[in-house]
GROMACS .gro file of N, CA and C in nm:
model
  288
    1MET      N    1   0.085  -0.117   0.000
    1MET     CA    2   0.000   0.000   0.000
    1MET      C    3   0.090   0.124   0.000
    2THR      N    4   0.060   0.219  -0.090
    2THR     CA    5   0.140   0.340  -0.099
    2THR      C    6   0.103   0.436   0.013
    3LEU      N    7   0.185   0.537   0.032
    3LEU     CA    8   0.159   0.639   0.134
    3LEU      C    9   0.028   0.710   0.105
    4LEU      N   10   0.002   0.740  -0.021
    4LEU     CA   11  -0.123   0.806  -0.059
    4LEU      C   12  -0.242   0.717  -0.024
    5GLU      N   13  -0.234   0.589  -0.057
    5GLU     CA   14  -0.343   0.497  -0.027
    5GLU      C   15  -0.367   0.486   0.123
    6GLN      N   16  -0.262   0.491   0.202
    6GLN     CA   17  -0.276   0.483   0.347
    6GLN      C   18  -0.352   0.603   0.403
    7SER      N   19  -0.340   0.718   0.336
    7SER     CA   20  -0.406   0.839   0.386
    7SER      C   21  -0.552   0.848   0.346
    8LEU      N   22  -0.596   0.764   0.254
    8LEU     CA   23  -0.736   0.766   0.212
    8LEU      C   24  -0.824   0.697   0.314
    9PRO      N   25  -0.946   0.748   0.333
    9PRO     CA   26  -1.039   0.679   0.423
    9PRO      C   27  -1.063   0.536   0.376
   10SER      N   28  -1.098   0.450   0.467
   10SER     CA   29  -1.116   0.308   0.433
   10SER      C   30  -1.223   0.287   0.327
   11PHE      N   31  -1.329   0.370   0.326
   11PHE     CA   32  -1.434   0.356   0.224
   11PHE      C   33  -1.374   0.373   0.084
   12ILE      N   34  -1.289   0.474   0.068
   12ILE     CA   35  -1.228   0.499  -0.062
   12ILE      C   36  -1.134   0.384  -0.099
   13ARG      N   37  -1.054   0.338  -0.003
   13ARG     CA   38  -0.963   0.226  -0.031
   13ARG      C   39  -1.042   0.102  -0.073
   14ASN      N   40  -1.151   0.074  -0.002
   14ASN     CA   41  -1.234  -0.043  -0.035
   14ASN      C   42  -1.298  -0.027  -0.173
   15THR      N   43  -1.341   0.096  -0.203
   15THR     CA   44  -1.403   0.123  -0.332
   15THR      C   45  -1.300   0.110  -0.444
   16GLN      N   46  -1.179   0.157  -0.421
   16GLN     CA   47  -1.072   0.142  -0.519
   16GLN      C   48  -1.043  -0.006  -0.545
   17ALA      N   49  -1.037  -0.084  -0.440
   17ALA     CA   50  -1.012  -0.227  -0.454
   17ALA      C   51  -1.123  -0.293  -0.533
   18GLU      N   52  -1.248  -0.256  -0.504
   18GLU     CA   53  -1.363  -0.311  -0.576
   18GLU      C   54  -1.358  -0.273  -0.724
   19LEU      N   55  -1.321  -0.148  -0.752
   19LEU     CA   56  -1.310  -0.102  -0.891
   19LEU      C   57  -1.204  -0.181  -0.966
   20HIS      N   58  -1.089  -0.201  -0.904
   20HIS     CA   59  -0.982  -0.276  -0.969
   20HIS      C   60  -1.020  -0.423  -0.988
   21GLN      N   61  -1.094  -0.477  -0.893
   21GLN     CA   62  -1.132  -0.618  -0.901
   21GLN      C   63  -1.243  -0.642  -1.003
   22GLN      N   64  -1.347  -0.558  -1.000
   22GLN     CA   65  -1.465  -0.578  -1.084
   22GLN      C   66  -1.463  -0.499  -1.214
   23GLY      N   67  -1.390  -0.388  -1.213
   23GLY     CA   68  -1.390  -0.301  -1.331
   23GLY      C   69  -1.496  -0.192  -1.324
   24TYR      N   70  -1.577  -0.192  -1.220
   24TYR     CA   71  -1.679  -0.090  -1.199
   24TYR      C   72  -1.718  -0.087  -1.052
   25VAL      N   73  -1.780   0.022  -1.011
   25VAL     CA   74  -1.839   0.032  -0.877
   25VAL      C   75  -1.971   0.107  -0.889
   26ILE      N   76  -2.058   0.079  -0.796
   26ILE     CA   77  -2.185   0.151  -0.788
   26ILE      C   78  -2.178   0.239  -0.664
   27LEU      N   79  -2.193   0.369  -0.686
   27LEU     CA   80  -2.188   0.465  -0.576
   27LEU      C   81  -2.325   0.532  -0.566
   28PRO      N   82  -2.409   0.486  -0.473
   28PRO     CA   83  -2.543   0.543  -0.463
   28PRO      C   84  -2.540   0.683  -0.402
   29HIS      N   85  -2.643   0.759  -0.433
   29HIS     CA   86  -2.666   0.890  -0.373
   29HIS      C   87  -2.557   0.991  -0.405
   30ILE      N   88  -2.502   0.986  -0.525
   30ILE     CA   89  -2.403   1.084  -0.567
   30ILE      C   90  -2.471   1.218  -0.594
   31PHE      N   91  -2.591   1.213  -0.652
   31PHE     CA   92  -2.667   1.335  -0.681
   31PHE      C   93  -2.795   1.338  -0.599
   32SER      N   94  -2.841   1.458  -0.573
   32SER     CA   95  -2.968   1.477  -0.503
   32SER      C   96  -3.083   1.438  -0.596
   33ASP      N   97  -3.200   1.418  -0.538
   33ASP     CA   98  -3.319   1.389  -0.619
   33ASP      C   99  -3.347   1.501  -0.717
   34GLN      N  100  -3.328   1.624  -0.673
   34GLN     CA  101  -3.351   1.741  -0.759
   34GLN      C  102  -3.256   1.739  -0.879
   35THR      N  103  -3.130   1.709  -0.856
   35THR     CA  104  -3.033   1.703  -0.965
   35THR      C  105  -3.068   1.590  -1.061
   36CYS      N  106  -3.108   1.475  -1.009
   36CYS     CA  107  -3.148   1.363  -1.095
   36CYS      C  108  -3.268   1.400  -1.180
   37HIS      N  109  -3.363   1.471  -1.123
   37HIS     CA  110  -3.480   1.516  -1.197
   37HIS      C  111  -3.438   1.611  -1.310
   38GLN      N  112  -3.348   1.703  -1.281
   38GLN     CA  113  -3.301   1.798  -1.382
   38GLN      C  114  -3.228   1.726  -1.495
   39ILE      N  115  -3.145   1.629  -1.460
   39ILE     CA  116  -3.076   1.549  -1.562
   39ILE      C  117  -3.178   1.478  -1.651
   40SER      N  118  -3.279   1.419  -1.589
   40SER     CA  119  -3.383   1.349  -1.663
   40SER      C  120  -3.456   1.444  -1.759
   41GLU      N  121  -3.487   1.563  -1.714
   41GLU     CA  122  -3.553   1.662  -1.800
   41GLU      C  123  -3.462   1.701  -1.917
   42ASN      N  124  -3.335   1.724  -1.888
   42ASN     CA  125  -3.240   1.760  -1.994
   42ASN      C  126  -3.229   1.649  -2.097
   43LEU      N  127  -3.222   1.524  -2.052
   43LEU     CA  128  -3.214   1.410  -2.144
   43LEU      C  129  -3.340   1.397  -2.228
   44ALA      N  130  -3.455   1.421  -2.168
   44ALA     CA  131  -3.582   1.412  -2.241
   44ALA      C  132  -3.585   1.515  -2.355
   45GLU      N  133  -3.533   1.633  -2.330
   45GLU     CA  134  -3.529   1.736  -2.434
   45GLU      C  135  -3.437   1.695  -2.548
   46VAL      N  136  -3.324   1.638  -2.514
   46VAL     CA  137  -3.223   1.601  -2.614
   46VAL      C  138  -3.269   1.483  -2.699
   47THR      N  139  -3.341   1.390  -2.640
   47THR     CA  140  -3.375   1.265  -2.709
   47THR      C  141  -3.523   1.256  -2.746
   48GLN      N  142  -3.589   1.368  -2.764
   48GLN     CA  143  -3.733   1.366  -2.792
   48GLN      C  144  -3.771   1.271  -2.905
   49SER      N  145  -3.699   1.273  -3.014
   49SER     CA  146  -3.738   1.191  -3.129
   49SER      C  147  -3.630   1.090  -3.168
   50LYS      N  148  -3.535   1.066  -3.078
   50LYS     CA  149  -3.424   0.975  -3.108
   50LYS      C  150  -3.410   0.872  -2.996
   51PRO      N  151  -3.349   0.758  -3.027
   51PRO     CA  152  -3.327   0.657  -2.923
   51PRO      C  153  -3.210   0.689  -2.831
   52GLY      N  154  -3.136   0.796  -2.860
   52GLY     CA  155  -3.023   0.834  -2.777
   52GLY      C  156  -2.927   0.923  -2.852
   53THR      N  157  -2.812   0.948  -2.791
   53THR     CA  158  -2.710   1.031  -2.854
   53THR      C  159  -2.574   1.000  -2.794
   54ARG      N  160  -2.471   1.023  -2.871
   54ARG     CA  161  -2.333   1.011  -2.824
   54ARG      C  162  -2.268   1.148  -2.811
   55ARG      N  163  -2.346   1.252  -2.821
   55ARG     CA  164  -2.291   1.387  -2.824
   55ARG      C  165  -2.341   1.474  -2.709
   56LEU      N  166  -2.363   1.415  -2.596
   56LEU     CA  167  -2.414   1.492  -2.483
   56LEU      C  168  -2.315   1.599  -2.436
   57LEU      N  169  -2.187   1.578  -2.456
   57LEU     CA  170  -2.089   1.677  -2.412
   57LEU      C  171  -2.097   1.807  -2.491
   58ALA      N  172  -2.176   1.809  -2.596
   58ALA     CA  173  -2.199   1.934  -2.670
   58ALA      C  174  -2.287   2.029  -2.590
   59PHE      N  175  -2.354   1.976  -2.488
   59PHE     CA  176  -2.445   2.058  -2.407
   59PHE      C  177  -2.375   2.103  -2.279
   60GLU      N  178  -2.391   2.229  -2.248
   60GLU     CA  179  -2.326   2.287  -2.130
   60GLU      C  180  -2.366   2.215  -2.001
   61TRP      N  181  -2.493   2.177  -1.988
   61TRP     CA  182  -2.537   2.109  -1.866
   61TRP      C  183  -2.464   1.977  -1.846
   62CYS      N  184  -2.433   1.908  -1.957
   62CYS     CA  185  -2.363   1.780  -1.947
   62CYS      C  186  -2.215   1.803  -1.914
   63GLN      N  187  -2.156   1.906  -1.969
   63GLN     CA  188  -2.018   1.940  -1.936
   63GLN      C  189  -2.005   1.970  -1.786
   64GLU      N  190  -2.102   2.045  -1.734
   64GLU     CA  191  -2.101   2.077  -1.590
   64GLU      C  192  -2.122   1.952  -1.506
   65LEU      N  193  -2.210   1.865  -1.550
   65LEU     CA  194  -2.232   1.737  -1.482
   65LEU      C  195  -2.103   1.656  -1.477
   66ALA      N  196  -2.034   1.647  -1.589
   66ALA     CA  197  -1.908   1.573  -1.595
   66ALA      C  198  -1.803   1.635  -1.503
   67ARG      N  199  -1.795   1.768  -1.502
   67ARG     CA  200  -1.699   1.835  -1.412
   67ARG      C  201  -1.732   1.807  -1.266
   68SER      N  202  -1.862   1.807  -1.234
   68SER     CA  203  -1.900   1.781  -1.095
   68SER      C  204  -1.867   1.638  -1.053
   69LEU      N  205  -1.882   1.543  -1.146
   69LEU     CA  206  -1.845   1.404  -1.117
   69LEU      C  207  -1.694   1.392  -1.098
   70LYS      N  208  -1.620   1.459  -1.185
   70LYS     CA  209  -1.474   1.453  -1.181
   70LYS      C  210  -1.419   1.508  -1.049
   71SER      N  211  -1.488   1.605  -0.991
   71SER     CA  212  -1.438   1.666  -0.868
   71SER      C  213  -1.510   1.616  -0.742
   72HIS      N  214  -1.603   1.522  -0.758
   72HIS     CA  215  -1.677   1.471  -0.643
   72HIS      C  216  -1.580   1.399  -0.548
   73PRO      N  217  -1.592   1.422  -0.416
   73PRO     CA  218  -1.495   1.365  -0.322
   73PRO      C  219  -1.494   1.212  -0.316
   74LEU      N  220  -1.600   1.146  -0.355
   74LEU     CA  221  -1.601   0.999  -0.357
   74LEU      C  222  -1.555   0.943  -0.491
   75ILE      N  223  -1.561   1.025  -0.595
   75ILE     CA  224  -1.526   0.977  -0.728
   75ILE      C  225  -1.383   1.016  -0.767
   76SER      N  226  -1.341   1.137  -0.735
   76SER     CA  227  -1.210   1.183  -0.780
   76SER      C  228  -1.094   1.092  -0.739
   77PRO      N  229  -1.095   1.031  -0.619
   77PRO     CA  230  -0.984   0.941  -0.586
   77PRO      C  231  -0.979   0.816  -0.673
   78LEU      N  232  -1.088   0.784  -0.741
   78LEU     CA  233  -1.094   0.665  -0.825
   78LEU      C  234  -1.045   0.691  -0.967
   79LEU      N  235  -1.031   0.818  -1.004
   79LEU     CA  236  -1.006   0.854  -1.143
   79LEU      C  237  -0.859   0.869  -1.181
   80GLY      N  238  -0.772   0.877  -1.086
   80GLY     CA  239  -0.632   0.899  -1.120
   80GLY      C  240  -0.600   1.048  -1.122
   81PRO      N  241  -0.474   1.080  -1.152
   81PRO     CA  242  -0.428   1.218  -1.137
   81PRO      C  243  -0.479   1.317  -1.242
   82ASN      N  244  -0.501   1.275  -1.366
   82ASN     CA  245  -0.541   1.369  -1.472
   82ASN      C  246  -0.656   1.313  -1.556
   83PRO      N  247  -0.774   1.298  -1.497
   83PRO     CA  248  -0.884   1.241  -1.575
   83PRO      C  249  -0.929   1.337  -1.685
   84VAL      N  250  -0.972   1.281  -1.796
   84VAL     CA  251  -1.018   1.359  -1.911
   84VAL      C  252  -1.161   1.317  -1.944
   85ILE      N  253  -1.246   1.415  -1.961
   85ILE     CA  254  -1.384   1.388  -2.002
   85ILE      C  255  -1.381   1.361  -2.151
   86ASN      N  256  -1.426   1.242  -2.190
   86ASN     CA  257  -1.409   1.197  -2.326
   86ASN      C  258  -1.539   1.197  -2.404
   87GLN      N  259  -1.637   1.126  -2.356
   87GLN     CA  260  -1.763   1.111  -2.428
   87GLN      C  261  -1.873   1.085  -2.326
   88CYS      N  262  -1.990   1.134  -2.357
   88CYS     CA  263  -2.105   1.108  -2.272
   88CYS      C  264  -2.217   1.057  -2.362
   89THR      N  265  -2.253   0.932  -2.342
   89THR     CA  266  -2.349   0.864  -2.428
   89THR      C  267  -2.475   0.830  -2.349
   90TYR      N  268  -2.587   0.842  -2.415
   90TYR     CA  269  -2.715   0.804  -2.355
   90TYR      C  270  -2.796   0.730  -2.459
   91SER      N  271  -2.849   0.616  -2.422
   91SER     CA  272  -2.935   0.544  -2.515
   91SER      C  273  -3.054   0.487  -2.440
   92ILE      N  274  -3.163   0.479  -2.510
   92ILE     CA  275  -3.285   0.422  -2.455
   92ILE      C  276  -3.300   0.283  -2.512
   93ARG      N  277  -3.311   0.186  -2.426
   93ARG     CA  278  -3.327   0.048  -2.471
   93ARG      C  279  -3.462   0.000  -2.418
   94HIS      N  280  -3.545  -0.046  -2.508
   94HIS     CA  281  -3.675  -0.096  -2.470
   94HIS      C  282  -3.668  -0.249  -2.459
   95SER      N  283  -3.723  -0.302  -2.352
   95SER     CA  284  -3.727  -0.448  -2.338
   95SER      C  285  -3.850  -0.501  -2.408
   96ASN      N  286  -3.835  -0.613  -2.470
   96ASN     CA  287  -3.948  -0.675  -2.544
   96ASN      C  288  -4.002  -0.793  -2.467
   0.00000   0.00000   0.00000
């Protein structure tokens, strides 16, 4: 364990280990209900007549969302020293 890892709270260390082991983690309650509602409204406007988009970063609200995720205290330790926002994709999949 590195000196940096030793200084992280145990939750972050455990989450990092889970991420490395599984390749993903689920972090509940990152956004408030109000923020989730606003995201949902923004997505509804963008995808009114389409099944989704790969160009969400063209929208300022999505850029701000990505920046807030990048700087979130539970997420930023998982991203490494210089994370880059690359693409934000949303698709609607209907179950049959």
